[in-house]
Coordinates of C-alpha atoms in Angstrom, one line a residue:
Chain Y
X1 CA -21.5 -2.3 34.8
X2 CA -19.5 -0.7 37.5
X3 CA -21.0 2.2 38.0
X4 CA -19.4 3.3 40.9
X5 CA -16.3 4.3 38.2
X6 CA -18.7 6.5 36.6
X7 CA -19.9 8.3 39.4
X8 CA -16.2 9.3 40.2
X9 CA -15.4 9.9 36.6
X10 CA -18.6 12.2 36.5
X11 CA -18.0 14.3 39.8
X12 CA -14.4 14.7 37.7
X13 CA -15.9 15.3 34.6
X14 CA -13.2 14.2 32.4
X15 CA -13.1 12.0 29.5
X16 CA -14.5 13.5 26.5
X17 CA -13.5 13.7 22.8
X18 CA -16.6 13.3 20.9
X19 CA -17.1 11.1 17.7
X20 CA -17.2 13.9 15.5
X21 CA -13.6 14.4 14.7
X22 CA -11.8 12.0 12.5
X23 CA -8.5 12.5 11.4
X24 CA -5.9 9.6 11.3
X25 CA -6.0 9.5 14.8
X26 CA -8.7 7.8 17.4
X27 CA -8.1 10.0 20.4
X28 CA -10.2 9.2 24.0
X29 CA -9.3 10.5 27.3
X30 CA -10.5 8.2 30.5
X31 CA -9.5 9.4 34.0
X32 CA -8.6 6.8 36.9
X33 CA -9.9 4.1 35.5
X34 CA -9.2 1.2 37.8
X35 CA -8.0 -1.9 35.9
X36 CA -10.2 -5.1 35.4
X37 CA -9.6 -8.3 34.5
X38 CA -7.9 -9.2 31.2
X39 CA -10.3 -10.4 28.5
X40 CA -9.2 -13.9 27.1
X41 CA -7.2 -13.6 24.1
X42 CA -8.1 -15.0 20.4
X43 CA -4.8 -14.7 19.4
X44 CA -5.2 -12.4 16.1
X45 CA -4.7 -8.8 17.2
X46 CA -7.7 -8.3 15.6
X47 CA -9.2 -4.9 15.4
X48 CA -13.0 -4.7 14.5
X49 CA -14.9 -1.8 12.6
X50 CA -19.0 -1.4 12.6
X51 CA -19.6 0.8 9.9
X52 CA -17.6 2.7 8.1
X53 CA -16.4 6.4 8.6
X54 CA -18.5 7.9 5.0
X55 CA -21.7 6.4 6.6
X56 CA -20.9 8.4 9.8
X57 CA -20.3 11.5 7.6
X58 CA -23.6 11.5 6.0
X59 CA -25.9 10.7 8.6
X60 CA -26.3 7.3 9.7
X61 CA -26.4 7.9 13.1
X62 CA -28.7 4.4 14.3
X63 CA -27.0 1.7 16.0
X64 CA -26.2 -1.1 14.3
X65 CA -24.6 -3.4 17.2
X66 CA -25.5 -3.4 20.9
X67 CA -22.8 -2.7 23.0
X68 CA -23.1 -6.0 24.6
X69 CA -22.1 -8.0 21.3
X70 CA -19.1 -4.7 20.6
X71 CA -17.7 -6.1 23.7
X72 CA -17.1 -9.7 22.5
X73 CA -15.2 -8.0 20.0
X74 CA -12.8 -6.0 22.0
X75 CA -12.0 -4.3 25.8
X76 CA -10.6 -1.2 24.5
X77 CA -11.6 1.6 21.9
X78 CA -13.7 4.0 20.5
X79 CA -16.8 5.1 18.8
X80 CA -20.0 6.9 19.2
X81 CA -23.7 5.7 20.8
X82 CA -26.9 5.7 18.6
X83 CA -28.3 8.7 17.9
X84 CA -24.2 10.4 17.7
X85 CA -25.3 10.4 21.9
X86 CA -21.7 11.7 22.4
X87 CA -18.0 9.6 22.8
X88 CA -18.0 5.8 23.4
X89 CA -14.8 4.8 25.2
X90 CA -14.3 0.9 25.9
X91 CA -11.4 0.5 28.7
X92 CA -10.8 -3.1 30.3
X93 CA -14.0 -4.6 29.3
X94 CA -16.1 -1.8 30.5
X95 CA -18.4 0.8 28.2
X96 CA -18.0 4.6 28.9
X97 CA -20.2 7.5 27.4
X98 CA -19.2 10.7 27.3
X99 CA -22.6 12.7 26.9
X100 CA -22.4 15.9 25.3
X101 CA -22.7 17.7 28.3
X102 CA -19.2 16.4 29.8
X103 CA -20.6 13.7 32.0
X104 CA -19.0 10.3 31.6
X105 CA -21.5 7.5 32.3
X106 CA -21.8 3.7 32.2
X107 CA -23.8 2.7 28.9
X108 CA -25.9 -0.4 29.1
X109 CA -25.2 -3.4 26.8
X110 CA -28.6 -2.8 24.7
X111 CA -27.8 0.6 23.7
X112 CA -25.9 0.4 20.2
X113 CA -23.0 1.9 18.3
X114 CA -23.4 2.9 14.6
X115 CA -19.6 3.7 14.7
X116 CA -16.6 1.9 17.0
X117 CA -13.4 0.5 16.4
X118 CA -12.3 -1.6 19.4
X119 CA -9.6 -4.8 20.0
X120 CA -8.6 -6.9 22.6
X121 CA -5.6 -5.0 23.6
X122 CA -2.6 -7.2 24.0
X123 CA 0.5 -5.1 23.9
X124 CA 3.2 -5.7 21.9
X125 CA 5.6 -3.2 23.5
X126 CA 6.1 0.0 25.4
X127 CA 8.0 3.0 26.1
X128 CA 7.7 6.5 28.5
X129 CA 5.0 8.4 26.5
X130 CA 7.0 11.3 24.5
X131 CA 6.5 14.5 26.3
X132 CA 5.0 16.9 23.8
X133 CA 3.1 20.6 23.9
X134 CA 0.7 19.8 21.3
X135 CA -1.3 16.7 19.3
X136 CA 0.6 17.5 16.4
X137 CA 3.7 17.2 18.0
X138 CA 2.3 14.0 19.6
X139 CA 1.2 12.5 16.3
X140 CA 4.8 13.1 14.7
X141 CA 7.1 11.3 18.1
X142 CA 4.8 8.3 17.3
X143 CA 4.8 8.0 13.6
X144 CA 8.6 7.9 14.6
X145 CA 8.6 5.3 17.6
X146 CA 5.9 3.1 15.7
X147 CA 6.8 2.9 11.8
X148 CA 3.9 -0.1 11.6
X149 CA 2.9 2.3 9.0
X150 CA 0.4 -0.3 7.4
X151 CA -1.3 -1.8 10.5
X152 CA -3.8 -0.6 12.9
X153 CA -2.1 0.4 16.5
X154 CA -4.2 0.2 19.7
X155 CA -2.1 3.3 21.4
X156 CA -3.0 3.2 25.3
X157 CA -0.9 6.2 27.4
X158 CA -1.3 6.3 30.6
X159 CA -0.1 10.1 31.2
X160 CA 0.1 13.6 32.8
X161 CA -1.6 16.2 30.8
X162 CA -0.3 19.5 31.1
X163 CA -3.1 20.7 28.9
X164 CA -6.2 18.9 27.4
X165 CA -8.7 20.1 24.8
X166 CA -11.8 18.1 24.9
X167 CA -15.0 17.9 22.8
X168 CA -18.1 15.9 22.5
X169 CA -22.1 16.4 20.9
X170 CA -25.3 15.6 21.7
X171 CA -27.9 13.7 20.9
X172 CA -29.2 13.8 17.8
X173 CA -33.1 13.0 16.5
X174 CA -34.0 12.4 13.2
X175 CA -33.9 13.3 10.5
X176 CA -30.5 13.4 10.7
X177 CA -28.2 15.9 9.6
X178 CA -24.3 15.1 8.3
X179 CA -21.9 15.4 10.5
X180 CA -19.8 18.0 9.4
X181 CA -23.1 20.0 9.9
X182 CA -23.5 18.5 13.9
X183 CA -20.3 19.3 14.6
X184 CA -20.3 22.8 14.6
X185 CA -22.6 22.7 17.5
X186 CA -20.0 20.8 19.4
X187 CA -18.9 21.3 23.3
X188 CA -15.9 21.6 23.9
X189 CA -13.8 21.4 27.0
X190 CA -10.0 22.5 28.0
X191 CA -8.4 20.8 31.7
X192 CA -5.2 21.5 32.9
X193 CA -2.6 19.5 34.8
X194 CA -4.8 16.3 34.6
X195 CA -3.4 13.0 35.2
X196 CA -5.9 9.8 33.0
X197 CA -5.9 7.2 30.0
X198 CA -5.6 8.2 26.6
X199 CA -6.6 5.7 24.1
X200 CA -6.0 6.6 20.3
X201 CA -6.2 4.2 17.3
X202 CA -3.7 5.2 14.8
X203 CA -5.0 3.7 11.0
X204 CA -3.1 2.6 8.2
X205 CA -2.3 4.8 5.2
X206 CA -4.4 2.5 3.5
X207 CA -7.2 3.0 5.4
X208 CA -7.4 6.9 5.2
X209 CA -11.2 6.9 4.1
X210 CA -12.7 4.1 5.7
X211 CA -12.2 5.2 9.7
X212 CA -11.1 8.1 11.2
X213 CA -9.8 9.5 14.3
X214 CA -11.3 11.9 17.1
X215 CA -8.9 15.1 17.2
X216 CA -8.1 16.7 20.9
X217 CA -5.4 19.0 21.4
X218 CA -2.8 18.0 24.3
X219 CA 0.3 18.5 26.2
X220 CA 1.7 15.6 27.7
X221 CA 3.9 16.4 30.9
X222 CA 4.6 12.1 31.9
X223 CA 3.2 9.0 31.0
X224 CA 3.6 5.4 29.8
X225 CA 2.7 4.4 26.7
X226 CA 1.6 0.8 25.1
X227 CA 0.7 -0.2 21.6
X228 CA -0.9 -3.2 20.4
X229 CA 0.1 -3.8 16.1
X230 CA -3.1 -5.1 14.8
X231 CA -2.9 -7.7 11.9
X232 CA -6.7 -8.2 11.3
X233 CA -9.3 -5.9 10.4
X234 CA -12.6 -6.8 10.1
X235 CA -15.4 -4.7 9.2
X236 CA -19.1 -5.0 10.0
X237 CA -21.0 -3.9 6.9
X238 CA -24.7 -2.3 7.3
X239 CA -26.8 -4.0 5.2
X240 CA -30.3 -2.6 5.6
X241 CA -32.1 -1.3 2.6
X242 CA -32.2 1.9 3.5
X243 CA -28.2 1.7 4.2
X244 CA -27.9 0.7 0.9
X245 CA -29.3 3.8 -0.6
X246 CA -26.4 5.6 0.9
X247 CA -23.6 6.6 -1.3
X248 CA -20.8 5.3 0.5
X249 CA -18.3 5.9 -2.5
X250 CA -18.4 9.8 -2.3
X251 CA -15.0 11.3 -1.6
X252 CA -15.5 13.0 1.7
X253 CA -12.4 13.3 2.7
X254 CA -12.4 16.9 2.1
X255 CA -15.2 17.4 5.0
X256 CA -13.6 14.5 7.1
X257 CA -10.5 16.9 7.4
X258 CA -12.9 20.7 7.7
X259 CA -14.8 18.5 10.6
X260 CA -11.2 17.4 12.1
X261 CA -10.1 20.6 12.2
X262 CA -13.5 22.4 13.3
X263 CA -12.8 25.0 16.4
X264 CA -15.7 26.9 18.1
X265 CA -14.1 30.1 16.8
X266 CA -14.2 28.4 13.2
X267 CA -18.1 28.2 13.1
X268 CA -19.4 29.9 10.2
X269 CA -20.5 33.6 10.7
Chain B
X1 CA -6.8 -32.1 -5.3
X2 CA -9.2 -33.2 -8.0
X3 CA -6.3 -33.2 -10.6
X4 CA -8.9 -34.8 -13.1
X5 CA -10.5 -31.7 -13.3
X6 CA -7.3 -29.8 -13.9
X7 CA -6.5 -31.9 -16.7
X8 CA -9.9 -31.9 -18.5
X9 CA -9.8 -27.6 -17.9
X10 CA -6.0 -27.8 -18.9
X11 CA -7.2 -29.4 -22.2
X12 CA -9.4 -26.7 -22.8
X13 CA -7.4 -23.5 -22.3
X14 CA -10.5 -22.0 -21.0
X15 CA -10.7 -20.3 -17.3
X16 CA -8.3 -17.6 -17.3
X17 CA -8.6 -13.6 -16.4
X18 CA -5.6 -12.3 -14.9
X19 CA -4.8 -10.9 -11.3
X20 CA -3.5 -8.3 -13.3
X21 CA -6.4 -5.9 -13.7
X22 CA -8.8 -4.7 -11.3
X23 CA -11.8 -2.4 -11.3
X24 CA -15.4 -2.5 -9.2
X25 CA -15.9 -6.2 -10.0
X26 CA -13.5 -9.4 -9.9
X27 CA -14.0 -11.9 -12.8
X28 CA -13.1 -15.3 -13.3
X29 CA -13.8 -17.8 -15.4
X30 CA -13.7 -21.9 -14.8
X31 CA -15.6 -24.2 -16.9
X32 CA -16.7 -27.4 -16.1
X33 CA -16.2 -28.1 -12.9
X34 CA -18.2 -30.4 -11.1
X35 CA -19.4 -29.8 -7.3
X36 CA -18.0 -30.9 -4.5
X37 CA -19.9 -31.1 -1.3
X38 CA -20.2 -27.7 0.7
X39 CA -17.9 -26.2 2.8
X40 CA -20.0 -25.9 6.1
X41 CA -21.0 -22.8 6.9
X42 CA -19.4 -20.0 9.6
X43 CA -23.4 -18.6 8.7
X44 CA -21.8 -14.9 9.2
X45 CA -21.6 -14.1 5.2
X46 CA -17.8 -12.7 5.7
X47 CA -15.4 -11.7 2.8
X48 CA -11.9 -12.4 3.6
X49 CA -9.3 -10.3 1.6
X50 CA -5.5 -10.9 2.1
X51 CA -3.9 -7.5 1.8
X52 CA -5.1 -4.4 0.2
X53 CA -4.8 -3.6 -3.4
X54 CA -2.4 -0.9 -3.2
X55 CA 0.6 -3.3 -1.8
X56 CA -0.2 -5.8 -5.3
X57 CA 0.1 -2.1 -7.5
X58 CA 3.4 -1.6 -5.9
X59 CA 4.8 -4.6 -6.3
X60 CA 4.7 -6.8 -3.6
X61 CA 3.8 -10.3 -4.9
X62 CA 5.2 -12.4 -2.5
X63 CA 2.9 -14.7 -0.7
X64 CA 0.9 -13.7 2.4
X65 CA -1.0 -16.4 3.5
X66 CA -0.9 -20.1 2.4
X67 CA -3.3 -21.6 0.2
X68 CA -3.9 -23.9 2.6
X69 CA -5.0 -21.5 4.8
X70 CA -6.7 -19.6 2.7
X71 CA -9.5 -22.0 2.1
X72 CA -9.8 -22.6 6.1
X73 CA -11.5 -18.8 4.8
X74 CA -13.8 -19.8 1.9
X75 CA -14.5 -22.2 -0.7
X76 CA -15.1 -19.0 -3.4
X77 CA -12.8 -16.6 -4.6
X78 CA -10.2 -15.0 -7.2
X79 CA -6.9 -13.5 -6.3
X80 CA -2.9 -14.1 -7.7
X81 CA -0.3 -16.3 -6.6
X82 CA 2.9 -15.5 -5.0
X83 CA 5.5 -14.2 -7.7
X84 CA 2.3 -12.7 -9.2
X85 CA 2.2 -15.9 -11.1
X86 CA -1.0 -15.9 -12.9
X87 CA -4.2 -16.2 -11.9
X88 CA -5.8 -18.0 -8.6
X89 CA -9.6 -19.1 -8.6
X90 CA -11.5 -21.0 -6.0
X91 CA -14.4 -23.0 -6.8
X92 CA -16.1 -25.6 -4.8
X93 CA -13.4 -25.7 -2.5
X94 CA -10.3 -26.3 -5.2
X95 CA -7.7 -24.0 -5.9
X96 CA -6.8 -23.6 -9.3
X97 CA -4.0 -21.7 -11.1
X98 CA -4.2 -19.9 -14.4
X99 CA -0.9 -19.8 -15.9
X100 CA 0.6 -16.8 -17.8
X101 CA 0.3 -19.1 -21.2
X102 CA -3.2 -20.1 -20.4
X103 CA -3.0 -23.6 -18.7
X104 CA -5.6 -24.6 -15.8
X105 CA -3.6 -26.5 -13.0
X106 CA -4.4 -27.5 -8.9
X107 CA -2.5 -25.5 -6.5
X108 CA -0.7 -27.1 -3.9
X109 CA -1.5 -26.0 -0.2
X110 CA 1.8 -24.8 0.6
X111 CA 1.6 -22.5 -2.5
X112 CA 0.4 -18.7 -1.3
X113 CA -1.0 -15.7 -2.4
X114 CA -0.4 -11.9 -1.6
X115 CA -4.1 -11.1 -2.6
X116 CA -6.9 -13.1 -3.0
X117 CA -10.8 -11.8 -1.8
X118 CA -12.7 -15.4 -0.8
X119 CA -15.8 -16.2 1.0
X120 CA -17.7 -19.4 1.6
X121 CA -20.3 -19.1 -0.9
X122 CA -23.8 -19.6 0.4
X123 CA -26.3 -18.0 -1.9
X124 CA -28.5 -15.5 -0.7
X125 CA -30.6 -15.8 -3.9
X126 CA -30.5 -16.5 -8.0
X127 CA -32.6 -15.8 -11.2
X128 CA -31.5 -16.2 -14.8
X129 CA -28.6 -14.6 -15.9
X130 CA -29.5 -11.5 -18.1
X131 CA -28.2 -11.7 -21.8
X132 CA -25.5 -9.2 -22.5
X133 CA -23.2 -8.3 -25.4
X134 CA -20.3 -7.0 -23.3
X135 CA -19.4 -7.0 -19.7
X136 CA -20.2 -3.2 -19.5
X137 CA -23.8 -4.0 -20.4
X138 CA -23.3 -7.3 -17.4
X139 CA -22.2 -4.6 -14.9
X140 CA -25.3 -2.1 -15.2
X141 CA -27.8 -5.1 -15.3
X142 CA -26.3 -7.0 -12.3
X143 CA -26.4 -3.2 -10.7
X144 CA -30.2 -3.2 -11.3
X145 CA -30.9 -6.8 -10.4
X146 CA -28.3 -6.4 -7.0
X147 CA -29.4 -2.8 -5.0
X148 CA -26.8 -3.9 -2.1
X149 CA -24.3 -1.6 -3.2
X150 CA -22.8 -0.8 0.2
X151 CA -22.1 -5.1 0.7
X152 CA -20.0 -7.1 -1.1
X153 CA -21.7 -9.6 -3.0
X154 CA -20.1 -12.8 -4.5
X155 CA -21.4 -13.5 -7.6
X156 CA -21.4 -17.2 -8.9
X157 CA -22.7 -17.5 -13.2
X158 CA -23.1 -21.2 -14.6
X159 CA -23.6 -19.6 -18.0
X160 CA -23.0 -19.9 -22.1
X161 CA -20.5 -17.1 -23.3
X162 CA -20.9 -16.1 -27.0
X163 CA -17.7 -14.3 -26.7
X164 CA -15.2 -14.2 -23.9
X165 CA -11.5 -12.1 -23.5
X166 CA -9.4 -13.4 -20.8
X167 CA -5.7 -12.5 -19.4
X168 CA -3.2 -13.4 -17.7
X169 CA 0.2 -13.2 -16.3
X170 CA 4.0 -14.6 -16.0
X171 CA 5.3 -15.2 -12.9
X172 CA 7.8 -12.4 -11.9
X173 CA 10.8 -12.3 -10.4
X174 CA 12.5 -9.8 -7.3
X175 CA 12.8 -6.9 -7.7
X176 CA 9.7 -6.8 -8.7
X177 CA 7.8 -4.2 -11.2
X178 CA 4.4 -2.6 -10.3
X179 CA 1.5 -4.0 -11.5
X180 CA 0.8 -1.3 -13.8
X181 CA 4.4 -2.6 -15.6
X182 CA 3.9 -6.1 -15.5
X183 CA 0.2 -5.4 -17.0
X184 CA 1.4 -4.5 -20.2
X185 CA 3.0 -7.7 -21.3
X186 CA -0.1 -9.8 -19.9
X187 CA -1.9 -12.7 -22.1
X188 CA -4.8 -12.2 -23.6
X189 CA -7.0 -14.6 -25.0
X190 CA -10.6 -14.9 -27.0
X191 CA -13.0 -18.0 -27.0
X192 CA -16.5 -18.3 -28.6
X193 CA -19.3 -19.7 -27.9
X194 CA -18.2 -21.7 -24.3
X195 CA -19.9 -22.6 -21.4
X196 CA -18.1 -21.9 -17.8
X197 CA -18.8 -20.6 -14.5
X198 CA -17.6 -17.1 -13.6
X199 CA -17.3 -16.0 -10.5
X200 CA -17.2 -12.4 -9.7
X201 CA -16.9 -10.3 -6.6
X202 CA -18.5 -6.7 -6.7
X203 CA -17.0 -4.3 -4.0
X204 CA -19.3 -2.1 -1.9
X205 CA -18.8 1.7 -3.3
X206 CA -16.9 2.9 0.0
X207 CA -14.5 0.2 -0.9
X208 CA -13.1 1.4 -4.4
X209 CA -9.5 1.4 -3.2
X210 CA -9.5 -1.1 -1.3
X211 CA -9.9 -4.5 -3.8
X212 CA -10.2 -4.2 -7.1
X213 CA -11.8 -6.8 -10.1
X214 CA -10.1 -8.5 -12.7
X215 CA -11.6 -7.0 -16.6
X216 CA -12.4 -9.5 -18.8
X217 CA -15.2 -8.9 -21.6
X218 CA -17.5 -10.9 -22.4
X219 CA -21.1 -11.8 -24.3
X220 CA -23.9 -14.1 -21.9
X221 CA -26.0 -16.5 -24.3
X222 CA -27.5 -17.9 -21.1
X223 CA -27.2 -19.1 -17.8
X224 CA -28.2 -18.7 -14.0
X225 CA -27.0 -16.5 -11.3
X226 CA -26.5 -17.1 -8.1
X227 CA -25.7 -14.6 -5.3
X228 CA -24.4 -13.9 -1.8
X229 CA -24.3 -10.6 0.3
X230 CA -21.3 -10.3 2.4
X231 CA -21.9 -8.5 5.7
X232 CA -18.7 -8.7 7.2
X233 CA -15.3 -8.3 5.8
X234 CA -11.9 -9.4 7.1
X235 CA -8.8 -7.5 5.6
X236 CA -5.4 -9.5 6.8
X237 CA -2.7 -6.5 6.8
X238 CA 1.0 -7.4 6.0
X239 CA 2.7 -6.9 9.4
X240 CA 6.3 -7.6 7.7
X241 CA 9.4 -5.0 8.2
X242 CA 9.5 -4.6 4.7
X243 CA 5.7 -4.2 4.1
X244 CA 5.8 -1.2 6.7
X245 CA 8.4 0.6 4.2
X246 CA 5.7 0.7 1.7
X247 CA 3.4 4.0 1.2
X248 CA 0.0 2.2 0.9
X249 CA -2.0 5.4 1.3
X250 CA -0.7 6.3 -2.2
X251 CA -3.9 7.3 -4.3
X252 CA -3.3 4.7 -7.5
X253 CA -6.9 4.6 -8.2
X254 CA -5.8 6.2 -11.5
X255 CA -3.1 3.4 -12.2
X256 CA -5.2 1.0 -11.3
X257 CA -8.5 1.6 -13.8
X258 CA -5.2 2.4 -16.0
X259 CA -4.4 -1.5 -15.7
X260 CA -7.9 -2.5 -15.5
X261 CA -8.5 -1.0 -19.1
X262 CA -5.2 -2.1 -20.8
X263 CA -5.6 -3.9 -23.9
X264 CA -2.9 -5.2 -26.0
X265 CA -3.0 -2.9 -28.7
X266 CA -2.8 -0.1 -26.4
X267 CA 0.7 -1.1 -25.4
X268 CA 3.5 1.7 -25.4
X269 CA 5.2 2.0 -28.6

């Protein structure tokens, strides 16, 4: 682990977006990370899923893969740590938590993900990041650049934020409460005029209920962006007998979207 | 190919159930077919699926990935052939076809499908078959016997079927109809009293829209069960021009237990 990255990212304290916003976006924000070698390609694009995003939702916050084996699987992407212990970014091969406090720090390789979506990022093209005033705006400029509609993208910008919102949560102990209830207690975080990595994983149409995307708000003043189209999706299924008395087939898309769109001057009264 | 098999199934008419209709499980049928050695194991328990059942509601039936390829990914399975031409069954390694008029034949390697769900089938456990009258009654019994709800499990039955309904369908031709369409002039056929080996895949419940089961009914005299839990599923995505054009995030869940319960004699006047 290079922790001498962390320490600078933490002084900055930048690099946030928690797990607990899902939308059809994967959003993370990693300042000045310096580049490390390229992981050795397999070739596939392959993007791989632990979990699914309905066994998030209700609860099942315990790791189900160390972090060491999540990084044979991919050097870029997104999740959360064991226990919901705030944002896990993955950038060139190296593991990032963002606690909820704000603090970014290395995470070793036994700690565990219940939730991640990484790749080996291999871009297959590029193009100067769109310069937008707000996600939304962000989300629509893509959906036009990229119309691989049906395919996971691994969406890497390397910008100039005119304005960032940021949020994360912290650590949770059992037993565990859903998420939508967690994330009203969220931190949240606004920069301006910051210069980092944004990594987002944009999901199929298909795949609306089974992951789901961290949701910041941004305005992008600069940037460049890449995108990796991935072909293969494979999904790690939990398989413990108390995972099975989950009801993974509930419709939660309904509190996917309310914990999405969740602001600290939503909370309930 | 063992094209003695084909020949001795062909002469029987038996093995059928249509990629046409799809619910929670995926049913086929082959009798009498002797085992080959076994495919040696990956020892990770995946489920490969090519595409996603949305893209075979809407239409798109042309093949994906060869059949050659397709059993680099298992020896077990059920799925369609390109032009949506009947149905596709693998057993021990072999690929079969169902033809829309009933007929068992080999399938050639260079042959594909657009949707097939296949693993290499290593059992995870077996006990006797329970008797049923209907595949309703099979359904909530295996449910009982099989708590994994959030895996999938392949589902392998050497049994003795007091009464059987199987479908199929015609290949089409471009521009093709939606499954839903097609579904209504499928094949249907009723055999007493045979002995075969079904094979079925159940989907986990946070997977409902993702595959789908062919329906047949069906009455168990006897048999024995054997099953495998499926930890890790691997979904390959269309990545075509034309596939991207295609709104996969459609709900059809309604079309597709639509198609799933078609019988003949529900047909539009």
């Amino acid at each position: 682990m290079k922790i001498g990255n962390f320490s600078r990212l933490s002084r900055r304290r930048i690099a946030c977006v928690p797990a607990v916003l899902f939308c059809l976006w994967l959003l993370s924000l990693l300042s000045c990370v310096p580049s490390a070698p390229k992981v050795a390609s397999r070739g596939n694009h392959q993007l791989t899923q632990v979990s699914v995003i309905n066994a998030l939702m209700l609860g099942r916050y315990e790791g189900l893969m160390p972090i060491g084996e999540l990084l044979e699987h991919g050097d870029f992407g997104v999740g959360t740590l064991d226990h919901l212990d705030g944002e896990l970014i993955l950038l060139d091969g190296a593991a990032y938590q963002v606690r909820g406090d704000g603090e970014v720090v290395g995470v070793d390789a036994e700690r565990s993900t219940p939730f991640a979506v990484v790749t080996r990022f291999e871009p297959d093209g590029e193009f100067p990041c769109p310069l937008v005033t707000n996600l939304t705006e962000l989300d629509s400029r893509l959906d036009t650049h990229l119309p691989q509609k049906n395919n996971f993208l691994a969406i890497r910008i390397e910008g100039r934020f005119a304005s960032l919102k940021l949020r994360s949560v912290h650590r949770q102990e059992p037993p565990y409460r859903p998420l939508a209830d967690v994330a009203r207690s969220q931190s949240v975080w606004e920069y301006r005029d910051i210069a980092g990595t944004l990594l987002a994983i944009r999901c199929p149409r298909s795949a609306d209920h089974e992951v789901g995307g961290h949701v910041l708000d941004c305005a992008v003043s600069g940037g460049r962006l890449r995108y990796e189209v991935c072909r293969d999706w494979l999904i790690k299924l939990e398989s413990t007998a108390a995972g099975n008395l989950v009801n993974l087939g509930e419709d939660l898309s309904r509190e996917v979207r309310r914990v999405e769109s969740a602001r600290e001057d939503e909370k309930p009264k």
